[in-house]
């Protein structure tokens, strides 16, 4: 019975349907919704909102932790309900609206959103819509499979709508650690010195009088689309394992390495999976998203503890893990994303950050977000939080895409998310380039020789030869820097016609 999950009895009368709850949201409002990479998102109030938007003028600014599941972004975009979206998304329909200029997308580092809200650098939250497993007798909100930005949204909002999801197990209670940084300029240090530290509360503390409505749901999180490891991602993992073996031999790190972070997606997940057969043990994670590989490492007795902001799992792995969450619970913690991604903590713990690049150039600049300079894919997410502050910043990608018609290593990236100063290691299935301590001219030769697909190496060497003849600290031929991208736009391949026909 749902009342068992509402510990504060004075809130029982707040239970309403999704349509009635959604009426608290008006045209022009700023709405903060729970959800971080398909996990722990509000599921029925957004759909009721989209339905209203088809019948009346209703446009909102939508803030979340990261991407949403349950087709929420798609449905809201199709209904014309979104005027602005912050800070990350991964939906093809919404992406189309963003690239058409119909929805204004603010692509932010995931650690920054609530910092800007708290300091009133952005418009305040009018209504927060938060999925919960339960409400405490004091009115505290216990999140489900993610925290993301939910805590600060709820604390800062004028009103709160709570979706209590009866499908989510009560065994999730105790998994969360809600710590909110103190105010600037006299902020205290965040007291985390190990991934396993718990420094906050197991619920979101709010004034219960702000809870305007409670909606009961029983909908599942959307499962992640995680491809299994293939020959190329396994090769990337092997290159990294060999690199870390060398770091251990040199005495730079121990056999437990340093806390690991891995970005969302199949490539990063597969790379972590490769650590199962490595010589490393007693690993720890301090990351944002805990994917299938986290629990595979637990089951292989390789991982000792994992800290994240969400658990985003494939369908089969989700059924397995959530049916037996108590088996992992004492080795897990979920935190607000401003803590999981906080530069202070990342720098203190010495994180090894492993993130995915759309493309990288021969000097080590990385593009994570844009296709051909202009077209947004998903967003920078948390990769910048980690890349700038990590002990080691690693970017992984397959060397080619679209059946070899696109090289992921190019003379110059068309958009820079992570500049050369924030990139230590680039890895493809071809090899690994350790860029630490190297000047741009040295980096270029290493990236071409170790990371680029053979079909493109001669083209890159020809470009670099001409660039070196021009001179400069970071040599380029400006009129040729994007010729590979232009060739793809014109012919559907970055390769010259004769080469592509071979």
Coordinates of C-alpha atoms in Angstrom, one line a residue:
X1 CA 0.0 0.0 0.0
X2 CA 1.4 3.4 -1.0
X3 CA 0.7 5.0 2.4
X4 CA 3.4 2.8 3.9
X5 CA 5.9 4.8 1.8
X6 CA 4.7 8.2 3.0
X7 CA 6.1 8.4 6.5
X8 CA 4.7 11.9 7.1
X9 CA 0.9 11.2 7.5
X10 CA 0.0 14.9 6.9
X11 CA 1.1 14.4 3.3
X12 CA -1.4 11.5 2.6
X13 CA -3.9 14.1 1.4
X14 CA -1.5 15.3 -1.2
X15 CA -1.8 12.2 -3.4
X16 CA -3.4 13.1 -6.7
X17 CA -3.3 11.9 -10.3
X18 CA -0.5 12.9 -12.7
X19 CA -2.8 15.3 -14.6
X20 CA -3.8 17.2 -11.5
X21 CA -0.2 17.4 -10.3
X22 CA 1.0 18.7 -13.6
X23 CA -1.4 21.7 -13.3
X24 CA 1.1 23.2 -10.8
X25 CA 3.4 23.7 -13.8
X26 CA 2.5 26.8 -15.8
X27 CA 3.7 28.3 -19.1
X28 CA 7.1 30.0 -18.8
X29 CA 8.1 28.2 -15.7
X30 CA 11.5 26.7 -14.9
X31 CA 11.1 23.0 -14.0
X32 CA 13.8 20.8 -12.4
X33 CA 13.2 17.0 -12.9
X34 CA 15.0 14.1 -11.5
X35 CA 16.8 11.7 -13.8
X36 CA 20.3 10.9 -14.7
X37 CA 21.1 8.9 -17.9
X38 CA 17.7 7.1 -17.9
X39 CA 17.8 6.3 -14.2
X40 CA 15.5 7.7 -11.5
X41 CA 13.6 10.0 -13.8
X42 CA 10.0 11.3 -13.1
X43 CA 7.8 9.3 -15.5
X44 CA 4.2 10.2 -15.4
X45 CA 4.0 14.0 -14.6
X46 CA 6.1 14.9 -17.7
X47 CA 3.8 12.8 -19.9
X48 CA 0.8 14.6 -18.5
X49 CA 2.6 17.9 -19.1
X50 CA 3.2 17.0 -22.7
X51 CA -0.5 16.1 -23.2
X52 CA -1.5 19.5 -21.9
X53 CA 1.0 21.2 -24.2
X54 CA -0.9 19.8 -27.2
X55 CA -4.0 21.6 -26.1
X56 CA -2.7 24.9 -24.7
X57 CA 0.3 27.2 -24.9
X58 CA 2.8 25.6 -22.5
X59 CA 6.5 26.0 -22.8
X60 CA 9.0 25.4 -20.0
X61 CA 12.7 25.5 -19.3
X62 CA 13.6 21.9 -18.3
X63 CA 16.6 21.2 -16.2
X64 CA 17.6 17.6 -15.2
X65 CA 20.6 15.8 -14.0
X66 CA 21.4 14.4 -17.4
X67 CA 19.5 12.5 -20.1
X68 CA 16.0 11.1 -19.4
X69 CA 14.5 7.7 -20.2
X70 CA 10.9 6.6 -21.0
X71 CA 10.9 8.8 -24.2
X72 CA 10.3 11.8 -22.0
X73 CA 12.5 14.2 -23.9
X74 CA 11.1 12.9 -27.2
X75 CA 7.5 13.4 -26.1
X76 CA 8.1 16.8 -24.6
X77 CA 9.9 17.9 -27.8
X78 CA 7.2 16.6 -30.1
X79 CA 4.5 18.4 -28.0
X80 CA 6.4 21.7 -28.4
X81 CA 6.6 21.9 -24.6
X82 CA 10.3 22.8 -24.4
X83 CA 11.7 26.3 -24.9
X84 CA 15.0 25.6 -23.2
X85 CA 16.8 22.4 -22.1
X86 CA 19.7 22.1 -19.6
X87 CA 22.3 20.5 -19.2
X88 CA 22.4 17.3 -21.2
X89 CA 20.2 15.2 -23.5
X90 CA 20.5 12.1 -25.7
X91 CA 17.3 11.9 -27.6
X92 CA 17.2 12.0 -31.4
X93 CA 13.9 13.9 -31.6
X94 CA 15.0 16.5 -29.1
X95 CA 18.4 16.7 -30.8
X96 CA 16.7 17.5 -34.1
X97 CA 14.7 20.3 -32.5
X98 CA 17.9 21.7 -30.9
X99 CA 19.8 21.7 -34.2
X100 CA 16.8 23.3 -35.9
X101 CA 17.0 26.1 -33.4
X102 CA 13.5 25.3 -32.0
X103 CA 14.8 24.4 -28.5
X104 CA 17.6 26.4 -26.9
X105 CA 20.0 23.9 -25.4
X106 CA 22.5 25.0 -22.8
X107 CA 25.3 22.4 -22.8
X108 CA 26.9 22.5 -19.4
X109 CA 29.4 20.7 -17.3
X110 CA 27.3 18.5 -15.1
X111 CA 28.9 19.8 -11.9
X112 CA 27.9 23.4 -12.7
X113 CA 24.1 23.5 -13.0
X114 CA 23.1 23.7 -9.4
X115 CA 26.1 25.9 -8.5
X116 CA 24.7 28.5 -10.9
X117 CA 21.2 28.0 -9.5
X118 CA 22.4 28.4 -5.9
X119 CA 24.2 31.6 -6.7
X120 CA 21.3 32.9 -8.7
X121 CA 23.2 33.1 -12.0
X122 CA 20.2 31.4 -13.7
X123 CA 16.5 31.7 -13.3
X124 CA 15.3 29.9 -10.2
X125 CA 13.4 26.6 -10.1
X126 CA 9.6 27.0 -9.9
X127 CA 8.7 23.4 -9.6
X128 CA 10.8 20.3 -8.9
X129 CA 9.5 16.9 -10.0
X130 CA 11.3 14.1 -8.2
X131 CA 11.0 10.4 -8.3
X132 CA 11.2 8.8 -4.9
X133 CA 11.2 5.4 -3.3
X134 CA 9.6 6.9 -0.1
X135 CA 9.1 9.9 2.1
X136 CA 10.5 9.9 5.6
X137 CA 8.4 10.8 8.7
X138 CA 10.2 14.2 8.7
X139 CA 9.2 14.8 5.0
X140 CA 12.6 13.9 3.6
X141 CA 12.6 12.5 0.0
X142 CA 14.4 9.2 -0.6
X143 CA 15.5 9.0 -4.3
X144 CA 15.5 5.9 -6.4
X145 CA 18.2 4.8 -8.8
X146 CA 19.8 8.2 -9.2
X147 CA 20.3 11.5 -7.4
X148 CA 21.7 13.7 -10.1
X149 CA 20.5 17.3 -9.4
X150 CA 17.4 16.1 -7.6
X151 CA 18.5 17.2 -4.1
X152 CA 19.3 20.8 -5.0
X153 CA 16.3 21.1 -7.3
X154 CA 14.0 20.1 -4.4
X155 CA 15.8 22.3 -1.9
X156 CA 15.7 25.4 -4.2
X157 CA 12.3 24.9 -5.8
X158 CA 9.2 26.9 -4.8
X159 CA 7.1 23.7 -5.1
X160 CA 7.8 20.0 -5.2
X161 CA 5.9 17.2 -6.9
X162 CA 7.0 13.7 -5.7
X163 CA 6.5 10.6 -7.8
X164 CA 6.6 7.6 -5.5
X165 CA 7.5 4.6 -7.6
X166 CA 6.1 1.4 -6.1
X167 CA 8.2 -0.6 -8.5
X168 CA 11.4 0.7 -6.9
X169 CA 12.5 -1.6 -4.0
X170 CA 12.6 -0.3 -0.5
X171 CA 16.0 -2.0 -0.3
X172 CA 17.3 1.2 -2.1
X173 CA 16.9 3.0 1.2
X174 CA 20.3 3.7 2.7
X175 CA 22.1 3.7 -0.6
X176 CA 22.1 7.5 -1.0
X177 CA 24.5 10.1 0.5
X178 CA 23.1 13.6 0.1
X179 CA 25.7 16.3 0.9
X180 CA 25.2 19.9 -0.2
X181 CA 28.2 22.2 -0.3
X182 CA 28.1 25.2 1.9
X183 CA 27.8 28.7 0.5
X184 CA 30.6 30.7 -1.1
X185 CA 32.9 32.5 -0.5
X186 CA 33.6 30.8 2.9
X187 CA 32.8 27.2 1.7
X188 CA 34.1 24.4 3.8
X189 CA 36.1 21.6 2.2
X190 CA 34.0 18.7 1.0
X191 CA 35.0 16.0 3.5
X192 CA 35.5 13.1 1.1
X193 CA 38.9 11.5 1.1
X194 CA 37.9 8.1 -0.2
X195 CA 35.2 6.8 -2.7
X196 CA 33.6 4.9 0.2
X197 CA 33.2 8.0 2.5
X198 CA 29.6 8.9 3.5
X199 CA 29.3 12.5 4.6
X200 CA 25.7 13.4 4.2
X201 CA 22.1 12.2 4.7
X202 CA 20.3 9.2 3.2
X203 CA 17.5 11.4 2.0
X204 CA 16.9 14.9 0.5
X205 CA 16.0 17.3 3.4
X206 CA 13.1 19.6 2.4
X207 CA 10.5 21.6 4.0
X208 CA 7.5 19.3 3.7
X209 CA 5.1 22.3 3.2
X210 CA 6.7 22.7 -0.2
X211 CA 5.4 19.3 -1.3
X212 CA 2.4 20.3 -3.4
X213 CA 1.5 16.9 -4.8
X214 CA 2.4 13.2 -4.6
X215 CA 1.8 10.9 -7.6
X216 CA 2.0 7.1 -7.3
X217 CA 3.7 5.3 -10.2
X218 CA 4.9 1.8 -11.0
X219 CA 6.9 2.3 -14.1
X220 CA 10.3 0.9 -14.8
X221 CA 13.4 2.9 -15.5
X222 CA 14.3 2.7 -19.2
X223 CA 17.1 0.2 -19.7
X224 CA 20.4 1.3 -21.2
X225 CA 21.4 0.3 -24.8
X226 CA 24.8 -1.2 -24.0
X227 CA 26.5 -3.1 -26.8
X228 CA 28.7 -6.0 -25.7
X229 CA 32.4 -5.8 -26.1
X230 CA 33.7 -6.4 -29.6
X231 CA 37.2 -6.9 -31.0
X232 CA 37.9 -3.2 -31.2
X233 CA 36.7 -2.2 -27.7
X234 CA 38.6 -5.3 -26.4
X235 CA 41.7 -4.1 -28.1
X236 CA 41.3 -0.6 -26.6
X237 CA 40.9 -2.2 -23.1
X238 CA 44.0 -4.3 -23.8
X239 CA 46.1 -1.2 -24.7
X240 CA 45.0 0.5 -21.5
X241 CA 45.7 -2.6 -19.3
X242 CA 49.2 -2.8 -20.8
X243 CA 49.7 1.0 -20.2
X244 CA 48.7 0.6 -16.5
X245 CA 51.0 -2.4 -16.1
X246 CA 53.8 -0.1 -17.2
X247 CA 52.7 2.6 -14.7
X248 CA 52.7 0.1 -11.9
X249 CA 56.2 -1.1 -12.9
X250 CA 57.5 2.4 -12.8
X251 CA 56.1 2.8 -9.3
X252 CA 53.7 5.6 -10.2
X253 CA 50.6 3.7 -9.0
X254 CA 49.8 0.5 -7.2
X255 CA 48.0 -2.7 -8.4
X256 CA 44.7 -1.2 -7.2
X257 CA 45.4 1.8 -9.5
X258 CA 43.5 4.9 -8.5
X259 CA 39.8 5.5 -8.4
X260 CA 38.3 5.0 -11.9
X261 CA 35.7 7.1 -13.7
X262 CA 34.1 6.0 -16.9
X263 CA 31.7 8.0 -19.1
X264 CA 28.4 6.7 -20.3
X265 CA 28.2 4.5 -23.4
X266 CA 29.1 1.2 -24.9
X267 CA 32.8 1.9 -25.5
X268 CA 33.6 3.1 -22.0
X269 CA 31.5 0.3 -20.5
X270 CA 33.4 -2.3 -22.7
X271 CA 36.8 -0.8 -21.7
X272 CA 36.0 -1.2 -18.0
X273 CA 34.8 -4.8 -18.7
X274 CA 38.3 -5.4 -20.0
X275 CA 39.7 -4.9 -16.5
X276 CA 38.1 -8.2 -15.4
X277 CA 40.9 -10.2 -17.0
X278 CA 43.6 -7.7 -15.8
X279 CA 46.1 -8.2 -13.0
X280 CA 44.6 -5.3 -11.1
X281 CA 42.5 -5.9 -8.0
X282 CA 40.7 -4.1 -5.1
X283 CA 39.8 -1.4 -7.6
X284 CA 37.5 1.5 -6.7
X285 CA 35.3 3.8 -8.7
X286 CA 34.4 7.4 -8.2
X287 CA 32.2 8.1 -11.2
X288 CA 28.9 9.5 -12.3
X289 CA 27.2 6.6 -14.0
X290 CA 27.5 3.0 -12.8
X291 CA 26.9 0.8 -15.8
X292 CA 26.9 -3.0 -16.3
X293 CA 30.7 -3.2 -16.1
X294 CA 30.6 -1.9 -12.5
X295 CA 28.6 -4.9 -11.4
X296 CA 30.6 -7.3 -13.6
X297 CA 33.7 -6.1 -11.8
X298 CA 32.0 -6.6 -8.4
X299 CA 31.1 -10.2 -9.4
X300 CA 34.6 -10.9 -10.6
X301 CA 36.0 -9.8 -7.2
X302 CA 37.9 -7.0 -8.9
X303 CA 36.0 -4.0 -7.6
X304 CA 36.0 -3.1 -3.9
X305 CA 33.7 0.0 -3.9
X306 CA 31.8 2.2 -6.3
X307 CA 30.6 5.7 -5.9
X308 CA 28.3 7.3 -8.5
X309 CA 25.3 9.4 -9.1
X310 CA 23.1 6.9 -10.9
X311 CA 22.8 3.2 -11.8
X312 CA 22.1 2.9 -15.5
X313 CA 21.9 -0.7 -16.5
X314 CA 20.9 -2.9 -19.5
X315 CA 17.6 -4.8 -19.2
X316 CA 19.1 -8.1 -18.2
X317 CA 21.7 -6.7 -15.9
X318 CA 19.1 -4.4 -14.3
X319 CA 16.8 -7.3 -13.5
X320 CA 19.7 -9.2 -11.9
X321 CA 21.1 -6.3 -9.9
X322 CA 17.9 -4.8 -8.5
X323 CA 16.5 -8.1 -7.6
X324 CA 19.5 -8.6 -5.3
X325 CA 20.6 -5.1 -4.5
X326 CA 21.5 -6.0 -0.9
X327 CA 24.3 -8.1 -2.3
X328 CA 26.0 -4.9 -3.5
X329 CA 24.6 -2.3 -1.2
X330 CA 27.5 -2.0 1.3
X331 CA 29.9 -1.5 -1.6
X332 CA 27.8 1.3 -3.3
X333 CA 26.9 4.9 -2.7
X334 CA 24.9 7.4 -4.8
X335 CA 25.7 11.1 -4.5
X336 CA 24.4 14.4 -6.0
X337 CA 26.2 15.0 -9.3
X338 CA 27.7 18.2 -8.0
X339 CA 29.6 16.0 -5.6
X340 CA 30.3 13.0 -7.9
X341 CA 31.6 15.5 -10.4
X342 CA 33.1 18.1 -8.1
X343 CA 36.6 19.3 -9.2
X344 CA 37.8 19.5 -5.6
X345 CA 37.1 15.8 -4.9
X346 CA 38.3 14.6 -8.3
X347 CA 41.6 16.4 -7.9
X348 CA 41.9 15.2 -4.3
X349 CA 41.3 11.5 -5.0
X350 CA 43.5 11.4 -8.1
X351 CA 40.9 10.0 -10.5
X352 CA 41.7 8.0 -13.6
X353 CA 39.1 9.4 -16.0
X354 CA 38.1 7.4 -19.1
X355 CA 35.8 9.1 -21.5
X356 CA 34.7 8.7 -25.1
X357 CA 35.6 11.1 -27.9
X358 CA 33.6 11.7 -31.1
X359 CA 36.9 12.8 -32.7
X360 CA 40.4 13.8 -31.6
X361 CA 43.0 15.6 -33.6
X362 CA 46.7 15.0 -34.0
X363 CA 47.6 17.5 -31.3
X364 CA 45.3 16.0 -28.6
X365 CA 42.2 18.2 -28.8
X366 CA 39.0 16.3 -28.3
X367 CA 35.5 16.9 -29.6
X368 CA 32.8 15.1 -27.6
X369 CA 29.7 16.9 -28.7
X370 CA 29.4 18.2 -32.3
X371 CA 29.3 16.6 -35.8
X372 CA 30.9 18.7 -38.5
X373 CA 31.3 21.7 -36.2
X374 CA 27.6 22.6 -36.0
X375 CA 25.3 19.7 -35.2
X376 CA 24.9 18.8 -31.5
X377 CA 24.9 15.2 -30.5
X378 CA 24.3 14.8 -26.8
X379 CA 26.4 17.3 -24.8
X380 CA 29.6 17.4 -22.8
X381 CA 28.1 15.7 -19.8
X382 CA 30.6 15.2 -17.0
X383 CA 33.6 14.5 -19.2
X384 CA 34.9 18.0 -18.7
X385 CA 34.6 17.9 -15.0
X386 CA 36.8 14.9 -14.9
X387 CA 39.2 15.6 -17.8
X388 CA 40.3 18.9 -16.4
X389 CA 40.9 17.7 -12.9
X390 CA 41.9 14.0 -13.1
X391 CA 45.2 12.4 -12.3
X392 CA 45.0 10.9 -15.7
X393 CA 42.6 12.0 -18.5
X394 CA 42.1 9.2 -21.0
X395 CA 39.9 9.5 -24.1
X396 CA 38.9 6.4 -26.1
X397 CA 37.4 6.0 -29.5
X398 CA 37.4 3.6 -32.4
X399 CA 39.8 4.8 -35.1
X400 CA 37.1 4.9 -37.8
X401 CA 33.3 5.1 -38.0
X402 CA 30.7 4.6 -40.8
X403 CA 32.5 1.5 -42.2
X404 CA 35.8 3.4 -42.5
X405 CA 34.3 6.5 -44.2
X406 CA 35.1 8.7 -41.2
X407 CA 38.3 8.9 -39.3
X408 CA 38.0 9.6 -35.6
X409 CA 41.5 11.0 -35.6
X410 CA 41.7 14.2 -37.8
X411 CA 44.1 17.0 -38.5
X412 CA 42.0 19.5 -36.5
X413 CA 38.7 18.8 -34.7
X414 CA 35.8 20.9 -35.8
X415 CA 34.7 21.7 -32.3
X416 CA 36.8 21.6 -29.1
X417 CA 35.3 20.4 -25.8
X418 CA 38.6 19.2 -24.2
X419 CA 41.7 21.1 -25.3
X420 CA 45.1 19.6 -25.5
X421 CA 46.0 20.7 -22.0
X422 CA 43.3 18.4 -20.5
X423 CA 44.1 15.3 -22.5
X424 CA 46.8 12.9 -21.3
X425 CA 46.1 9.7 -23.2
X426 CA 44.3 8.9 -26.5
X427 CA 43.5 5.2 -27.2
X428 CA 42.0 3.5 -30.2
X429 CA 42.0 -0.1 -31.2
X430 CA 45.2 0.7 -33.2
X431 CA 47.2 1.7 -30.1
X432 CA 47.8 4.2 -27.3
X433 CA 49.4 7.7 -27.4
X434 CA 50.8 8.9 -24.1
X435 CA 50.8 12.7 -24.6
X436 CA 52.1 13.7 -21.2
X437 CA 55.1 16.0 -21.3
X438 CA 55.2 16.3 -25.1
X439 CA 55.1 19.4 -27.3
X440 CA 52.6 19.6 -30.1
X441 CA 55.0 18.5 -32.8
X442 CA 55.8 15.4 -30.8
X443 CA 52.2 14.7 -30.1
X444 CA 51.3 14.8 -33.7
X445 CA 53.7 12.0 -34.8
X446 CA 52.6 9.8 -31.8
X447 CA 48.9 10.2 -32.5
X448 CA 49.3 9.5 -36.2
X449 CA 51.5 6.4 -35.7
X450 CA 49.7 4.9 -32.7
X451 CA 46.1 5.8 -33.0
X452 CA 45.1 6.5 -36.6
X453 CA 43.7 3.9 -38.9
X454 CA 46.3 2.9 -41.6
X455 CA 43.9 4.1 -44.4
X456 CA 44.3 7.6 -43.1
X457 CA 47.9 7.7 -41.9
X458 CA 49.5 8.7 -45.2
X459 CA 47.0 11.5 -45.6
X460 CA 47.7 12.7 -42.1
X461 CA 51.5 12.6 -42.6
X462 CA 51.1 14.6 -45.8
X463 CA 49.1 17.2 -43.9
X464 CA 51.6 17.3 -41.1
X465 CA 54.6 17.6 -43.5
X466 CA 53.0 20.7 -45.1
X467 CA 52.1 22.1 -41.7
X468 CA 55.6 21.7 -40.4
X469 CA 56.9 23.5 -43.5
X470 CA 54.7 26.5 -42.6
X471 CA 56.2 26.5 -39.0
X472 CA 54.7 27.4 -35.7
X473 CA 54.4 25.9 -32.3
X474 CA 51.3 24.0 -33.3
X475 CA 51.7 23.8 -37.1
X476 CA 48.5 23.9 -39.2
X477 CA 47.6 24.6 -42.8
X478 CA 44.5 26.6 -42.3
X479 CA 43.1 26.1 -45.8
X480 CA 43.5 22.3 -45.4
X481 CA 42.7 21.8 -41.7
X482 CA 39.1 20.7 -42.4
X483 CA 39.5 19.2 -45.8
X484 CA 38.6 15.7 -44.5
X485 CA 35.4 16.9 -43.1
X486 CA 34.6 18.8 -46.3
X487 CA 35.3 15.6 -48.3
X488 CA 32.8 13.7 -46.2
X489 CA 30.1 16.4 -46.7
X490 CA 30.7 16.3 -50.4
X491 CA 31.2 12.6 -51.1
X492 CA 30.2 10.7 -48.0
X493 CA 33.8 9.7 -47.2
X494 CA 36.8 11.4 -45.7
X495 CA 39.0 9.3 -48.0
X496 CA 39.9 10.4 -51.5
X497 CA 37.8 8.7 -54.1
X498 CA 40.6 6.5 -55.4
X499 CA 41.4 5.3 -51.9
X500 CA 37.8 4.8 -50.9
X501 CA 37.3 2.5 -54.0
X502 CA 40.1 0.2 -53.0

